[in-house]
Amino acid sequence: MLSLASFTSRRILCIRHYCKKTPTKLRVSEAISGSNLGANIKIQGWVRSVRPQKKNLFLHVNDGSSLQSLQIIATFCCSQIRLLTFGCAVEVTGLLKQSPNQKQPVELEADKIRVVGECNPLDFPFKIKERHAVEYIRQFPHLRCRTNAFSSLLRIRSEATAAIHSYFKKNGFVQIHTPIITSNDCEGAGELFAVQPQRPENDVDEKFFSVPAFLTVSGQLHLEVMSGAFSKVYTFGPTFRAENSQSRRHLAEFYMVEAELSFTQSIEDLTEVMEDIFKSSTEYVLAQCAEDVALFHKHVSPGHRVSSKGMTYSEAVDILNRSSQNFVFPTEWGCDLQKEHEKYLVKHCGNIPVFVTDYPYDLKPFYARDNQDHPEHTAAAVDLLVPGVGELCGGSLREERLDLLRTRLEEVGLEDAYSWYLDLRRFGSIPHGGFGLGFERYLQCILGVDNIKDVIPFPRFSHSCLL
């Protein structure tokens, strides 16, 4: 009769034998790292190249985990060889070995290749060994993630998202999920998308929320509510602008990073956070995605790593007026700065990030703090201008003085609509300020991408393909 100890021992041996035979499933990036040399592994991905020879079949397979693909060598006659085409999905098992080719650290000697999903390379819009223009790739929003450039972009975007969240967590900010559907329009932030339920034609057209509702253009006002209970808050989510523009600068749906700091009366407190988050996030992305960034740039502009420069709006206008360049838009004091002005100012300062502060009071929304200076009359507002993009961040100290805020709201006819905003100043009001950073513009800046539609997975713009 088999004893319990003997049974247990045999069972353990069987389990070990089974584990030894079972291939270890790895991502391509893990296989390429070389930490599993000599192991029997399984990888799953998509074929990026096929090169048949007399005795061997060479494949390069990628699963999106890295820019590099893993070379597969098949030394047998694969029954599915006619299905092994550029773009097809495969599952490969075999022995991971050191490669004799110095350009690649490892290769996988396959003992089994299974075609999971076929792909006709004649119909596939992306061709093997061809470098497609971004304008061409943009025509296929449902397939462009299969290209090297766009898969690199998405990995960078993922790491940049993680870097931003990490920065806020390390610095004591509380994340707030602000509403996507809201009744406030965050005056001055952009044109709005109205939200209403779809009803049969004979139904009474009543507002779902009893008041007009819109897709959010900013989470700022909701963060201001939270700044009455938390000293540091932020949000990172989608925002919407109903601007019917086809330019390379505009999107209907994009992502914003917004932060609010309590107990601050200094614009420098805001610029310090803006500068820190820009630098720390960029350094993280460059460290984690060196190969992917190199696909966009042979080297990164020096402006991404040096200290920023500051100037007032008045100084900026003076620089523009002394310039020999002919601007399309006027540069008189009181005019809003356009992109052509922003780019010139950045170039004038040596292509480094530039802070512009103290804008004319009338250019800014009701919540911007009045500097009460005369005769210029400016607001405690700041924009961060960066190379290649122009405005990246915009923010201000908020008007915490109840009498001044009430007067401002009365002037613009919003006292009733924003009575709740006045309540924030009545009950435990504190001096505070905040800013918003356009996430897609940030990616444009660090990668040198010209069109904002090429740094977001699914761009929403007028007449675009809605998946």
Tab-separated table of C-alpha atoms in Angstrom:
chain	number	residue	atom	x	y	z
A	1	MET	CA	0.000	0.000	0.000
A	2	LEU	CA	1.365	3.470	-1.003
A	3	SER	CA	2.152	5.627	2.030
A	4	LEU	CA	1.084	9.242	2.269
A	5	ALA	CA	4.724	10.381	2.238
A	6	SER	CA	5.505	8.299	-0.845
A	7	PHE	CA	2.382	9.566	-2.638
A	8	THR	CA	3.250	13.173	-1.807
A	9	SER	CA	6.835	12.678	-3.010
A	10	ARG	CA	5.711	11.196	-6.338
A	11	ARG	CA	3.148	13.964	-6.767
A	12	ILE	CA	5.828	16.623	-6.251
A	13	LEU	CA	8.064	14.918	-8.816
A	14	CYS	CA	5.199	14.846	-11.310
A	15	ILE	CA	4.465	18.530	-10.738
A	16	ARG	CA	8.144	19.409	-11.208
A	17	HIS	CA	8.311	17.350	-14.385
A	18	TYR	CA	5.176	19.043	-15.701
A	19	CYS	CA	6.472	22.526	-14.858
A	20	LYS	CA	9.754	21.754	-16.577
A	21	LYS	CA	7.980	20.804	-19.788
A	22	THR	CA	5.461	23.634	-19.736
A	23	PRO	CA	6.829	26.670	-21.629
A	24	THR	CA	7.061	29.932	-19.731
A	25	LYS	CA	4.903	32.624	-21.296
A	26	LEU	CA	6.883	35.832	-21.780
A	27	ARG	CA	6.362	39.208	-23.344
A	28	VAL	CA	8.758	40.045	-26.164
A	29	SER	CA	10.477	42.697	-24.010
A	30	GLU	CA	11.082	40.074	-21.302
A	31	ALA	CA	12.487	37.599	-23.815
A	32	ILE	CA	14.820	40.213	-25.341
A	33	SER	CA	16.182	41.119	-21.897
A	34	GLY	CA	18.011	37.759	-21.890
A	35	SER	CA	17.088	36.860	-18.310
A	36	ASN	CA	15.497	33.595	-19.477
A	37	LEU	CA	18.267	32.245	-21.708
A	38	GLY	CA	18.071	28.473	-22.108
A	39	ALA	CA	14.404	28.349	-21.101
A	40	ASN	CA	11.534	26.811	-23.007
A	41	ILE	CA	9.251	29.790	-23.601
A	42	LYS	CA	6.080	30.852	-25.383
A	43	ILE	CA	5.495	34.262	-26.948
A	44	GLN	CA	2.434	35.691	-28.694
A	45	GLY	CA	2.418	38.609	-31.092
A	46	TRP	CA	2.268	39.857	-34.648
A	47	VAL	CA	4.699	39.142	-37.466
A	48	ARG	CA	6.701	42.208	-38.532
A	49	SER	CA	8.838	40.440	-41.143
A	50	VAL	CA	9.173	37.050	-42.867
A	51	ARG	CA	12.413	35.848	-44.470
A	52	PRO	CA	12.482	32.286	-45.834
A	53	GLN	CA	15.796	30.589	-46.655
A	54	LYS	CA	16.643	27.123	-47.948
A	55	LYS	CA	16.701	25.434	-44.548
A	56	ASN	CA	15.430	28.051	-42.134
A	57	LEU	CA	12.532	30.440	-41.828
A	58	PHE	CA	13.243	33.751	-40.047
A	59	LEU	CA	10.437	35.769	-38.465
A	60	HIS	CA	10.397	38.929	-36.400
A	61	VAL	CA	7.531	39.024	-33.915
A	62	ASN	CA	6.392	41.965	-31.799
A	63	ASP	CA	3.703	42.156	-29.112
A	64	GLY	CA	3.791	45.895	-28.411
A	65	SER	CA	5.896	45.593	-25.252
A	66	SER	CA	9.008	47.085	-26.895
A	67	LEU	CA	10.219	48.735	-30.057
A	68	GLN	CA	12.484	45.758	-30.779
A	69	SER	CA	11.034	42.555	-32.201
A	70	LEU	CA	12.132	39.044	-31.294
A	71	GLN	CA	13.765	36.985	-34.031
A	72	ILE	CA	12.264	33.522	-34.498
A	73	ILE	CA	14.160	30.760	-36.286
A	74	ALA	CA	12.165	27.789	-37.562
A	75	THR	CA	14.339	24.900	-38.744
A	76	PHE	CA	11.410	22.666	-39.626
A	77	CYS	CA	8.732	22.578	-42.293
A	78	CYS	CA	5.835	24.428	-40.733
A	79	SER	CA	2.447	23.133	-41.836
A	80	GLN	CA	1.091	26.692	-41.710
A	81	ILE	CA	3.993	28.296	-43.576
A	82	ARG	CA	1.741	29.737	-46.282
A	83	LEU	CA	-0.208	31.575	-43.542
A	84	LEU	CA	2.934	33.143	-42.044
A	85	THR	CA	2.660	36.600	-43.577
A	86	PHE	CA	3.425	40.169	-42.535
A	87	GLY	CA	0.767	41.283	-40.054
A	88	CYS	CA	-0.539	37.859	-39.005
A	89	ALA	CA	-0.888	36.943	-35.317
A	90	VAL	CA	1.126	33.975	-34.066
A	91	GLU	CA	1.885	31.916	-30.994
A	92	VAL	CA	5.439	30.505	-30.871
A	93	THR	CA	7.051	28.071	-28.439
A	94	GLY	CA	10.686	27.053	-28.386
A	95	LEU	CA	14.133	27.475	-26.852
A	96	LEU	CA	15.439	30.966	-26.098
A	97	LYS	CA	19.105	31.116	-27.154
A	98	GLN	CA	21.886	33.660	-27.384
A	99	SER	CA	22.065	35.047	-30.909
A	100	PRO	CA	25.294	34.941	-32.932
A	101	ASN	CA	24.215	38.247	-34.499
A	102	GLN	CA	25.655	41.170	-32.522
A	103	LYS	CA	22.699	43.381	-33.442
A	104	GLN	CA	20.306	41.258	-31.379
A	105	PRO	CA	20.992	39.674	-27.988
A	106	VAL	CA	18.757	36.610	-28.235
A	107	GLU	CA	16.682	34.560	-30.663
A	108	LEU	CA	13.985	31.947	-30.283
A	109	GLU	CA	14.518	28.539	-31.862
A	110	ALA	CA	10.932	27.510	-32.535
A	111	ASP	CA	9.593	24.016	-32.148
A	112	LYS	CA	5.986	25.067	-32.741
A	113	ILE	CA	4.394	27.993	-34.566
A	114	ARG	CA	0.636	28.448	-34.620
A	115	VAL	CA	-1.061	31.123	-36.734
A	116	VAL	CA	-3.763	32.613	-34.517
A	117	GLY	CA	-5.024	35.260	-36.942
A	118	GLU	CA	-4.371	35.422	-40.664
A	119	CYS	CA	-3.499	38.626	-42.542
A	120	ASN	CA	-3.513	39.159	-46.292
A	121	PRO	CA	-0.460	41.390	-46.891
A	122	LEU	CA	-1.861	42.576	-50.245
A	123	ASP	CA	-4.938	44.072	-48.578
A	124	PHE	CA	-3.168	45.269	-45.422
A	125	PRO	CA	-2.689	49.067	-45.810
A	126	PHE	CA	0.799	49.034	-44.253
A	127	LYS	CA	3.506	47.357	-46.310
A	128	ILE	CA	6.553	45.524	-45.055
A	129	LYS	CA	9.812	47.527	-44.983
A	130	GLU	CA	8.046	50.740	-46.067
A	131	ARG	CA	8.187	53.961	-44.048
A	132	HIS	CA	4.725	55.462	-44.247
A	133	ALA	CA	4.071	59.182	-43.855
A	134	VAL	CA	2.046	60.224	-40.805
A	135	GLU	CA	-0.570	61.741	-43.116
A	136	TYR	CA	-1.072	58.311	-44.693
A	137	ILE	CA	-1.127	56.491	-41.344
A	138	ARG	CA	-3.728	58.934	-40.005
A	139	GLN	CA	-6.240	57.584	-42.542
A	140	PHE	CA	-6.385	54.280	-40.612
A	141	PRO	CA	-7.126	55.125	-36.951
A	142	HIS	CA	-8.216	51.519	-36.354
A	143	LEU	CA	-4.926	50.059	-37.631
A	144	ARG	CA	-2.227	52.664	-37.007
A	145	CYS	CA	-1.261	51.116	-33.651
A	146	ARG	CA	0.363	48.338	-35.766
A	147	THR	CA	3.065	50.753	-36.992
A	148	ASN	CA	6.380	51.221	-35.175
A	149	ALA	CA	5.987	54.973	-34.815
A	150	PHE	CA	2.514	54.886	-33.330
A	151	SER	CA	3.147	51.913	-31.045
A	152	SER	CA	6.168	53.840	-29.720
A	153	LEU	CA	3.965	56.875	-29.182
A	154	LEU	CA	1.456	54.844	-27.187
A	155	ARG	CA	4.163	53.369	-24.945
A	156	ILE	CA	5.538	56.869	-24.344
A	157	ARG	CA	2.063	58.154	-23.617
A	158	SER	CA	1.497	55.370	-21.091
A	159	GLU	CA	4.777	56.068	-19.293
A	160	ALA	CA	4.142	59.834	-19.308
A	161	THR	CA	0.748	59.229	-17.688
A	162	ALA	CA	2.390	57.124	-14.984
A	163	ALA	CA	5.059	59.805	-14.464
A	164	ILE	CA	2.480	62.546	-13.917
A	165	HIS	CA	0.486	60.501	-11.412
A	166	SER	CA	3.733	59.564	-9.658
A	167	TYR	CA	4.781	63.219	-9.381
A	168	PHE	CA	1.509	64.250	-7.767
A	169	LYS	CA	1.507	61.296	-5.373
A	170	LYS	CA	5.089	61.979	-4.239
A	171	ASN	CA	4.248	65.636	-3.628
A	172	GLY	CA	1.144	65.103	-1.520
A	173	PHE	CA	-1.624	65.840	-4.027
A	174	VAL	CA	-5.004	64.096	-3.745
A	175	GLN	CA	-6.498	62.898	-7.025
A	176	ILE	CA	-10.065	64.056	-7.664
A	177	HIS	CA	-12.307	62.562	-10.351
A	178	THR	CA	-14.106	65.629	-11.658
A	179	PRO	CA	-17.371	65.268	-13.657
A	180	ILE	CA	-17.383	64.887	-17.431
A	181	ILE	CA	-20.985	66.120	-17.652
A	182	THR	CA	-21.404	69.454	-15.892
A	183	SER	CA	-23.612	72.538	-15.830
A	184	ASN	CA	-20.755	75.030	-15.483
A	185	ASP	CA	-18.937	76.293	-18.549
A	186	CYS	CA	-15.711	77.455	-16.807
A	187	GLU	CA	-16.076	80.777	-18.608
A	188	GLY	CA	-13.392	81.538	-21.135
A	189	ALA	CA	-12.168	77.938	-21.442
A	190	GLY	CA	-13.679	77.262	-24.877
A	191	GLU	CA	-16.794	76.406	-26.848
A	192	LEU	CA	-19.134	73.788	-25.383
A	193	PHE	CA	-20.744	70.521	-26.412
A	194	ALA	CA	-24.331	70.454	-25.094
A	195	VAL	CA	-25.557	67.152	-23.624
A	196	GLN	CA	-29.178	66.039	-23.837
A	197	PRO	CA	-30.928	62.657	-23.980
A	198	GLN	CA	-32.131	61.253	-27.279
A	199	ARG	CA	-35.938	61.091	-27.181
A	200	PRO	CA	-38.725	60.096	-29.599
A	201	GLU	CA	-39.950	63.023	-31.678
A	202	ASN	CA	-43.304	63.229	-29.872
A	203	ASP	CA	-41.737	63.395	-26.391
A	204	VAL	CA	-41.563	66.659	-24.520
A	205	ASP	CA	-38.103	68.170	-24.879
A	206	GLU	CA	-37.185	68.487	-21.203
A	207	LYS	CA	-33.684	68.921	-19.904
A	208	PHE	CA	-32.418	65.713	-18.302
A	209	PHE	CA	-30.760	67.534	-15.384
A	210	SER	CA	-33.396	70.312	-15.256
A	211	VAL	CA	-30.608	72.717	-16.286
A	212	PRO	CA	-28.406	72.902	-19.397
A	213	ALA	CA	-25.596	70.332	-19.306
A	214	PHE	CA	-22.308	70.239	-21.191
A	215	LEU	CA	-19.249	68.080	-21.694
A	216	THR	CA	-16.570	69.553	-19.462
A	217	VAL	CA	-14.013	71.994	-20.817
A	218	SER	CA	-12.106	71.990	-17.533
A	219	GLY	CA	-12.174	70.428	-14.082
A	220	GLN	CA	-10.899	73.632	-12.492
A	221	LEU	CA	-14.054	74.824	-10.744
A	222	HIS	CA	-14.629	71.399	-9.210
A	223	LEU	CA	-11.023	71.393	-7.998
A	224	GLU	CA	-11.620	74.799	-6.426
A	225	VAL	CA	-14.460	73.237	-4.442
A	226	MET	CA	-12.064	70.551	-3.194
A	227	SER	CA	-9.369	73.105	-2.353
A	228	GLY	CA	-11.612	74.175	0.515
A	229	ALA	CA	-10.884	70.850	2.233
A	230	PHE	CA	-7.546	69.677	0.783
A	231	SER	CA	-4.351	71.680	0.479
A	232	LYS	CA	-3.300	70.034	-2.824
A	233	VAL	CA	-5.598	68.407	-5.395
A	234	TYR	CA	-5.365	67.396	-9.045
A	235	THR	CA	-7.327	65.748	-11.813
A	236	PHE	CA	-6.247	64.079	-15.048
A	237	GLY	CA	-8.983	63.313	-17.535
A	238	PRO	CA	-10.736	64.038	-20.826
A	239	THR	CA	-11.963	67.517	-21.717
A	240	PHE	CA	-13.932	68.705	-24.738
A	241	ARG	CA	-13.966	71.795	-26.948
A	242	ALA	CA	-16.563	72.341	-29.665
A	243	GLU	CA	-14.260	74.340	-31.930
A	244	ASN	CA	-14.922	73.422	-35.565
A	245	SER	CA	-11.281	73.526	-36.609
A	246	GLN	CA	-9.266	71.223	-38.840
A	247	SER	CA	-5.914	72.720	-37.830
A	248	ARG	CA	-3.016	70.670	-36.524
A	249	ARG	CA	-3.449	72.421	-33.137
A	250	HIS	CA	-7.022	71.455	-32.307
A	251	LEU	CA	-8.895	68.415	-31.016
A	252	ALA	CA	-12.496	68.063	-29.924
A	253	GLU	CA	-11.517	65.615	-27.169
A	254	PHE	CA	-8.185	65.690	-25.359
A	255	TYR	CA	-6.668	65.162	-21.918
A	256	MET	CA	-5.896	67.795	-19.305
A	257	VAL	CA	-3.768	67.689	-16.180
A	258	GLU	CA	-5.128	70.240	-13.690
A	259	ALA	CA	-3.957	71.084	-10.198
A	260	GLU	CA	-5.081	73.411	-7.427
A	261	LEU	CA	-2.960	74.585	-4.470
A	262	SER	CA	-4.439	76.063	-1.287
A	263	PHE	CA	-2.846	78.617	1.018
A	264	THR	CA	-0.777	80.306	-1.667
A	265	GLN	CA	-0.557	83.958	-2.611
A	266	SER	CA	2.419	83.645	-4.915
A	267	ILE	CA	2.396	83.013	-8.643
A	268	GLU	CA	5.869	81.513	-8.139
A	269	ASP	CA	4.261	78.624	-6.224
A	270	LEU	CA	2.383	77.727	-9.418
A	271	THR	CA	5.333	78.165	-11.762
A	272	GLU	CA	7.459	75.949	-9.511
A	273	VAL	CA	4.965	73.077	-9.794
A	274	MET	CA	4.579	73.606	-13.558
A	275	GLU	CA	8.350	73.485	-14.032
A	276	ASP	CA	8.837	70.502	-11.707
A	277	ILE	CA	6.152	68.369	-13.317
A	278	PHE	CA	7.490	69.157	-16.795
A	279	LYS	CA	11.082	68.291	-15.875
A	280	SER	CA	10.397	65.197	-13.751
A	281	SER	CA	7.935	63.686	-16.241
A	282	THR	CA	10.285	64.289	-19.169
A	283	GLU	CA	13.261	62.767	-17.367
A	284	TYR	CA	11.156	59.710	-16.485
A	285	VAL	CA	9.968	59.241	-20.071
A	286	LEU	CA	13.502	59.617	-21.453
A	287	ALA	CA	14.750	57.003	-18.981
A	288	GLN	CA	11.951	54.497	-19.549
A	289	CYS	CA	11.432	54.938	-23.307
A	290	ALA	CA	14.854	55.811	-24.681
A	291	GLU	CA	14.478	53.723	-27.856
A	292	ASP	CA	10.946	54.923	-28.508
A	293	VAL	CA	11.890	58.584	-28.079
A	294	ALA	CA	14.913	58.013	-30.345
A	295	LEU	CA	12.474	56.965	-33.046
A	296	PHE	CA	11.124	60.519	-33.002
A	297	HIS	CA	14.413	62.286	-32.317
A	298	LYS	CA	18.052	61.452	-32.766
A	299	HIS	CA	18.559	63.662	-29.734
A	300	VAL	CA	16.314	65.711	-27.462
A	301	SER	CA	16.298	69.509	-27.666
A	302	PRO	CA	18.488	71.039	-24.900
A	303	GLY	CA	15.516	73.217	-23.954
A	304	HIS	CA	13.844	70.251	-22.307
A	305	ARG	CA	16.469	70.048	-19.554
A	306	VAL	CA	17.465	73.607	-18.750
A	307	SER	CA	15.947	76.163	-16.393
A	308	SER	CA	13.031	78.219	-17.625
A	309	LYS	CA	12.881	81.969	-18.049
A	310	GLY	CA	10.214	84.376	-16.821
A	311	MET	CA	8.802	87.657	-18.087
A	312	THR	CA	5.689	89.731	-17.610
A	313	TYR	CA	3.064	90.198	-20.290
A	314	SER	CA	4.182	93.825	-20.657
A	315	GLU	CA	7.785	92.727	-21.243
A	316	ALA	CA	6.571	90.176	-23.787
A	317	VAL	CA	4.620	92.827	-25.714
A	318	ASP	CA	7.660	95.106	-25.644
A	319	ILE	CA	9.814	92.315	-27.159
A	320	LEU	CA	7.207	91.689	-29.872
A	321	ASN	CA	6.905	95.382	-30.709
A	322	ARG	CA	10.683	95.732	-31.046
A	323	SER	CA	10.860	92.725	-33.350
A	324	SER	CA	11.471	93.153	-37.075
A	325	GLN	CA	9.101	90.257	-37.780
A	326	ASN	CA	5.756	91.045	-39.414
A	327	PHE	CA	3.052	89.393	-37.305
A	328	VAL	CA	-0.418	88.585	-38.643
A	329	PHE	CA	-2.074	89.572	-35.350
A	330	PRO	CA	-1.537	92.927	-33.574
A	331	THR	CA	0.892	93.186	-30.646
A	332	GLU	CA	-0.479	96.196	-28.776
A	333	TRP	CA	-0.835	96.014	-24.990
A	334	GLY	CA	-4.197	94.423	-24.175
A	335	CYS	CA	-4.252	92.032	-27.150
A	336	ASP	CA	-4.227	88.308	-26.456
A	337	LEU	CA	-1.010	86.493	-27.358
A	338	GLN	CA	-1.418	84.277	-30.441
A	339	LYS	CA	0.600	81.195	-31.315
A	340	GLU	CA	2.882	83.180	-33.639
A	341	HIS	CA	3.686	85.496	-30.718
A	342	GLU	CA	4.279	82.608	-28.315
A	343	LYS	CA	6.664	80.839	-30.696
A	344	TYR	CA	8.609	84.052	-31.298
A	345	LEU	CA	9.001	84.692	-27.570
A	346	VAL	CA	10.320	81.145	-27.009
A	347	LYS	CA	12.777	81.528	-29.895
A	348	HIS	CA	13.800	84.976	-28.669
A	349	CYS	CA	14.703	83.475	-25.275
A	350	GLY	CA	16.877	80.756	-26.791
A	351	ASN	CA	14.267	78.021	-27.337
A	352	ILE	CA	13.733	77.336	-23.658
A	353	PRO	CA	10.438	77.236	-21.722
A	354	VAL	CA	9.223	80.746	-20.915
A	355	PHE	CA	6.769	81.887	-18.222
A	356	VAL	CA	4.663	84.929	-19.083
A	357	THR	CA	2.889	86.494	-16.108
A	358	ASP	CA	0.572	89.384	-15.212
A	359	TYR	CA	-1.788	89.459	-18.179
A	360	PRO	CA	-4.272	92.301	-18.726
A	361	TYR	CA	-7.161	91.836	-16.298
A	362	ASP	CA	-9.818	92.037	-19.018
A	363	LEU	CA	-8.240	89.132	-20.933
A	364	LYS	CA	-8.759	86.703	-18.069
A	365	PRO	CA	-11.929	85.016	-16.698
A	366	PHE	CA	-13.764	86.227	-13.590
A	367	TYR	CA	-11.884	83.899	-11.222
A	368	ALA	CA	-8.386	85.333	-11.945
A	369	ARG	CA	-7.048	87.382	-9.025
A	370	ASP	CA	-6.953	91.140	-9.518
A	371	ASN	CA	-3.448	92.545	-9.054
A	372	GLN	CA	-5.049	95.946	-8.420
A	373	ASP	CA	-2.145	97.672	-10.099
A	374	HIS	CA	-2.574	100.972	-11.898
A	375	PRO	CA	-2.662	102.107	-14.629
A	376	GLU	CA	-2.088	98.755	-16.377
A	377	HIS	CA	-4.567	96.726	-14.289
A	378	THR	CA	-3.383	93.141	-14.593
A	379	ALA	CA	-4.378	89.727	-13.261
A	380	ALA	CA	-2.177	87.260	-11.369
A	381	ALA	CA	-2.162	84.846	-14.297
A	382	VAL	CA	0.642	82.842	-15.913
A	383	ASP	CA	1.235	80.852	-19.102
A	384	LEU	CA	4.113	78.455	-19.763
A	385	LEU	CA	5.305	78.662	-23.367
A	386	VAL	CA	7.478	75.841	-24.732
A	387	PRO	CA	9.421	75.215	-27.964
A	388	GLY	CA	7.444	73.976	-30.957
A	389	VAL	CA	4.065	74.218	-29.260
A	390	GLY	CA	3.528	77.620	-27.702
A	391	GLU	CA	1.272	77.586	-24.646
A	392	LEU	CA	1.579	74.363	-22.654
A	393	CYS	CA	0.225	75.450	-19.254
A	394	GLY	CA	-2.123	78.199	-18.200
A	395	GLY	CA	-3.055	79.170	-14.665
A	396	SER	CA	-3.705	81.906	-12.149
A	397	LEU	CA	-4.184	82.786	-8.563
A	398	ARG	CA	-7.916	82.714	-7.839
A	399	GLU	CA	-9.810	85.731	-6.548
A	400	GLU	CA	-10.503	84.834	-2.910
A	401	ARG	CA	-11.735	88.317	-1.822
A	402	LEU	CA	-15.516	88.123	-1.655
A	403	ASP	CA	-16.270	91.771	-2.418
A	404	LEU	CA	-14.021	91.905	-5.488
A	405	LEU	CA	-15.318	88.564	-6.787
A	406	ARG	CA	-18.954	89.579	-6.333
A	407	THR	CA	-18.337	92.839	-8.208
A	408	ARG	CA	-16.671	90.970	-11.057
A	409	LEU	CA	-19.527	88.452	-11.349
A	410	GLU	CA	-22.076	91.290	-11.345
A	411	GLU	CA	-20.186	92.984	-14.177
A	412	VAL	CA	-20.416	89.888	-16.372
A	413	GLY	CA	-23.966	88.975	-15.276
A	414	LEU	CA	-23.064	85.697	-13.572
A	415	GLU	CA	-23.787	86.399	-9.895
A	416	ASP	CA	-26.848	84.095	-9.741
A	417	ALA	CA	-25.280	81.273	-11.760
A	418	TYR	CA	-22.188	81.280	-9.559
A	419	SER	CA	-23.760	81.886	-6.161
A	420	TRP	CA	-22.218	78.579	-5.037
A	421	TYR	CA	-18.808	79.941	-6.059
A	422	LEU	CA	-19.356	82.921	-3.774
A	423	ASP	CA	-20.195	80.478	-0.970
A	424	LEU	CA	-16.676	79.098	-1.241
A	425	ARG	CA	-15.456	82.575	-0.262
A	426	ARG	CA	-17.958	82.923	2.594
A	427	PHE	CA	-17.117	79.732	4.445
A	428	GLY	CA	-13.463	79.232	5.310
A	429	SER	CA	-12.053	80.907	2.227
A	430	ILE	CA	-8.317	80.677	1.621
A	431	PRO	CA	-5.982	82.154	-0.985
A	432	HIS	CA	-5.358	79.540	-3.668
A	433	GLY	CA	-4.376	79.055	-7.296
A	434	GLY	CA	-4.032	76.455	-9.973
A	435	PHE	CA	-3.207	75.594	-13.554
A	436	GLY	CA	-3.986	73.237	-16.417
A	437	LEU	CA	-1.508	71.380	-18.653
A	438	GLY	CA	-2.518	70.029	-22.061
A	439	PHE	CA	-1.291	66.429	-22.079
A	440	GLU	CA	-1.213	66.081	-25.878
A	441	ARG	CA	0.686	69.355	-26.201
A	442	TYR	CA	3.188	68.046	-23.669
A	443	LEU	CA	3.765	64.963	-25.834
A	444	GLN	CA	4.137	67.169	-28.906
A	445	CYS	CA	6.770	69.192	-27.095
A	446	ILE	CA	9.002	66.339	-25.913
A	447	LEU	CA	8.710	64.389	-29.187
A	448	GLY	CA	8.709	67.220	-31.717
A	449	VAL	CA	5.428	66.033	-33.273
A	450	ASP	CA	3.891	68.743	-35.441
A	451	ASN	CA	0.263	67.586	-35.559
A	452	ILE	CA	-1.636	67.110	-32.298
A	453	LYS	CA	-3.749	64.392	-33.946
A	454	ASP	CA	-0.665	62.157	-34.004
A	455	VAL	CA	-0.187	62.001	-30.214
A	456	ILE	CA	-3.616	60.701	-29.170
A	457	PRO	CA	-4.933	57.154	-29.778
A	458	PHE	CA	-8.244	58.169	-31.325
A	459	PRO	CA	-8.408	61.845	-32.322
A	460	ARG	CA	-11.838	63.447	-32.255
A	461	PHE	CA	-12.122	66.366	-34.634
A	462	SER	CA	-14.682	67.657	-37.107
A	463	HIS	CA	-15.492	65.102	-39.833
A	464	SER	CA	-13.255	62.472	-38.209
A	465	CYS	CA	-13.944	58.754	-38.275
A	466	LEU	CA	-15.749	57.869	-35.037
A	467	LEU	CA	-15.052	54.260	-34.083
